[in-house]
Coordinates of C-alpha atoms in Angstrom, one line a residue:
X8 CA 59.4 42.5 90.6
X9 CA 60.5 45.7 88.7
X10 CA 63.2 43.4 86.5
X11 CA 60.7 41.0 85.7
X12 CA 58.2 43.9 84.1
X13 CA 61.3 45.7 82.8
X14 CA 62.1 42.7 80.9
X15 CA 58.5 41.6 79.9
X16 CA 58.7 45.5 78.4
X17 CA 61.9 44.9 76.4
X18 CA 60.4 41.5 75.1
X19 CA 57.3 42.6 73.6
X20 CA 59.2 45.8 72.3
X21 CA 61.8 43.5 70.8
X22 CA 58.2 41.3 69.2
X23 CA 58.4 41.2 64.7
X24 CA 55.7 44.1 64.3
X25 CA 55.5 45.7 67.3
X26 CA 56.0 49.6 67.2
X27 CA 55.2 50.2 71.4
X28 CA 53.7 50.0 74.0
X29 CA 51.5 52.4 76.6
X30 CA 50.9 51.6 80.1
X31 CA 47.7 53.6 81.6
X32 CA 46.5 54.2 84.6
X33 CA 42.8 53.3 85.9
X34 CA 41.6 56.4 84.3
X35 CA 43.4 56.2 81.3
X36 CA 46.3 58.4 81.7
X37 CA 49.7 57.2 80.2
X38 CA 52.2 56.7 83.0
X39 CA 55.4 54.2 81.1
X40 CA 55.6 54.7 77.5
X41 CA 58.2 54.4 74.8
X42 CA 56.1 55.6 71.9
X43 CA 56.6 59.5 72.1
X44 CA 54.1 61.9 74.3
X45 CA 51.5 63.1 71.6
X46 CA 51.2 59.4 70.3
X47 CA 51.0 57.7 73.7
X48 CA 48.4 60.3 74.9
X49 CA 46.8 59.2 71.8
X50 CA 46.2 55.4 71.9
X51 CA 45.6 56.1 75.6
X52 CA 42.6 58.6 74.7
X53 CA 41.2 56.5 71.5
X54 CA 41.3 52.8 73.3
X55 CA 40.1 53.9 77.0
X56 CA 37.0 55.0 74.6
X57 CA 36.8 51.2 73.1
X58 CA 37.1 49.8 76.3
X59 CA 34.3 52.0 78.0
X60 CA 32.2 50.8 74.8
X61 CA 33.1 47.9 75.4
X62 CA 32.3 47.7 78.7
X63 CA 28.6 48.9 78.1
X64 CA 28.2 46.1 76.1
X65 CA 29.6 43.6 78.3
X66 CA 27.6 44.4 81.7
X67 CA 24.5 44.2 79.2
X68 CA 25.0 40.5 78.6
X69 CA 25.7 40.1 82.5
X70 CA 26.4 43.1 85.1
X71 CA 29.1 40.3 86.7
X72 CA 31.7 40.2 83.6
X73 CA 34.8 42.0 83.6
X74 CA 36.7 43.6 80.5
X75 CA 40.2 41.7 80.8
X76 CA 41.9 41.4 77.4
X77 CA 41.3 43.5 74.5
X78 CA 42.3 43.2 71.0
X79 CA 41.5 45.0 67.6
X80 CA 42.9 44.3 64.2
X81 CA 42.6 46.3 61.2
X82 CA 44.5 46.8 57.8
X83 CA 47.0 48.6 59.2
X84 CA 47.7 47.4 63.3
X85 CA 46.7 45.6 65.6
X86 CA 46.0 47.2 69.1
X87 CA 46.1 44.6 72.1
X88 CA 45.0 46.0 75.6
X89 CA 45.3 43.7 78.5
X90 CA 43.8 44.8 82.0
X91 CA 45.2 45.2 85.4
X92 CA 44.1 45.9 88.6
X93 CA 45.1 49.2 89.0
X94 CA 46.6 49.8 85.4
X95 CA 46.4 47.9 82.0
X96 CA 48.8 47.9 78.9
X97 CA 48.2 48.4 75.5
X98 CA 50.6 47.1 72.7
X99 CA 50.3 48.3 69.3

């Protein structure tokens, strides 16, 4: 099991415009990185804030809907979060 994420890692690392990836725990702390500390502590912080937006909005339309997959483009990246059940992983 450990090979199989360690090479899903080194694929999407390896992906044409990819500059890292975080892995957070359920409260949003960064526990597998390979962006350096200050930045992964960073896109931790700023999308666990998107995603609890988010969430606000979702359980509006109906309290039963889960946040599972993430993604925000703008001029300069694109940010992809996907959810887990006890961590999720955000590429940039």
């Amino acid at each position: 099991m450990a090979t199989q994420i360690e090479e899903t890692l080194k694929r999407i690392q390896t992906s044409d415009g990819v500059i890292g990836f975080v892995i957070i725990n359920s409260v949003g702390i960064p526990i597998k990185s390979n962006l350096d500390d200050a930045m992964a502590v960073r896109y931790a912080g700023l999308v666990q804030q998107l995603i609890a937006t988010s969430m606000v909005v979702i359980k509006k339309g109906d309290p039963t809907d889960k946040l599972t997959y993430f993604r925000l483009r703008t001029k300069h990246n694109e940010i992809i979060y996907i959810s887990g059940l006890k961590q999720g992983t955000i590429a940039v």
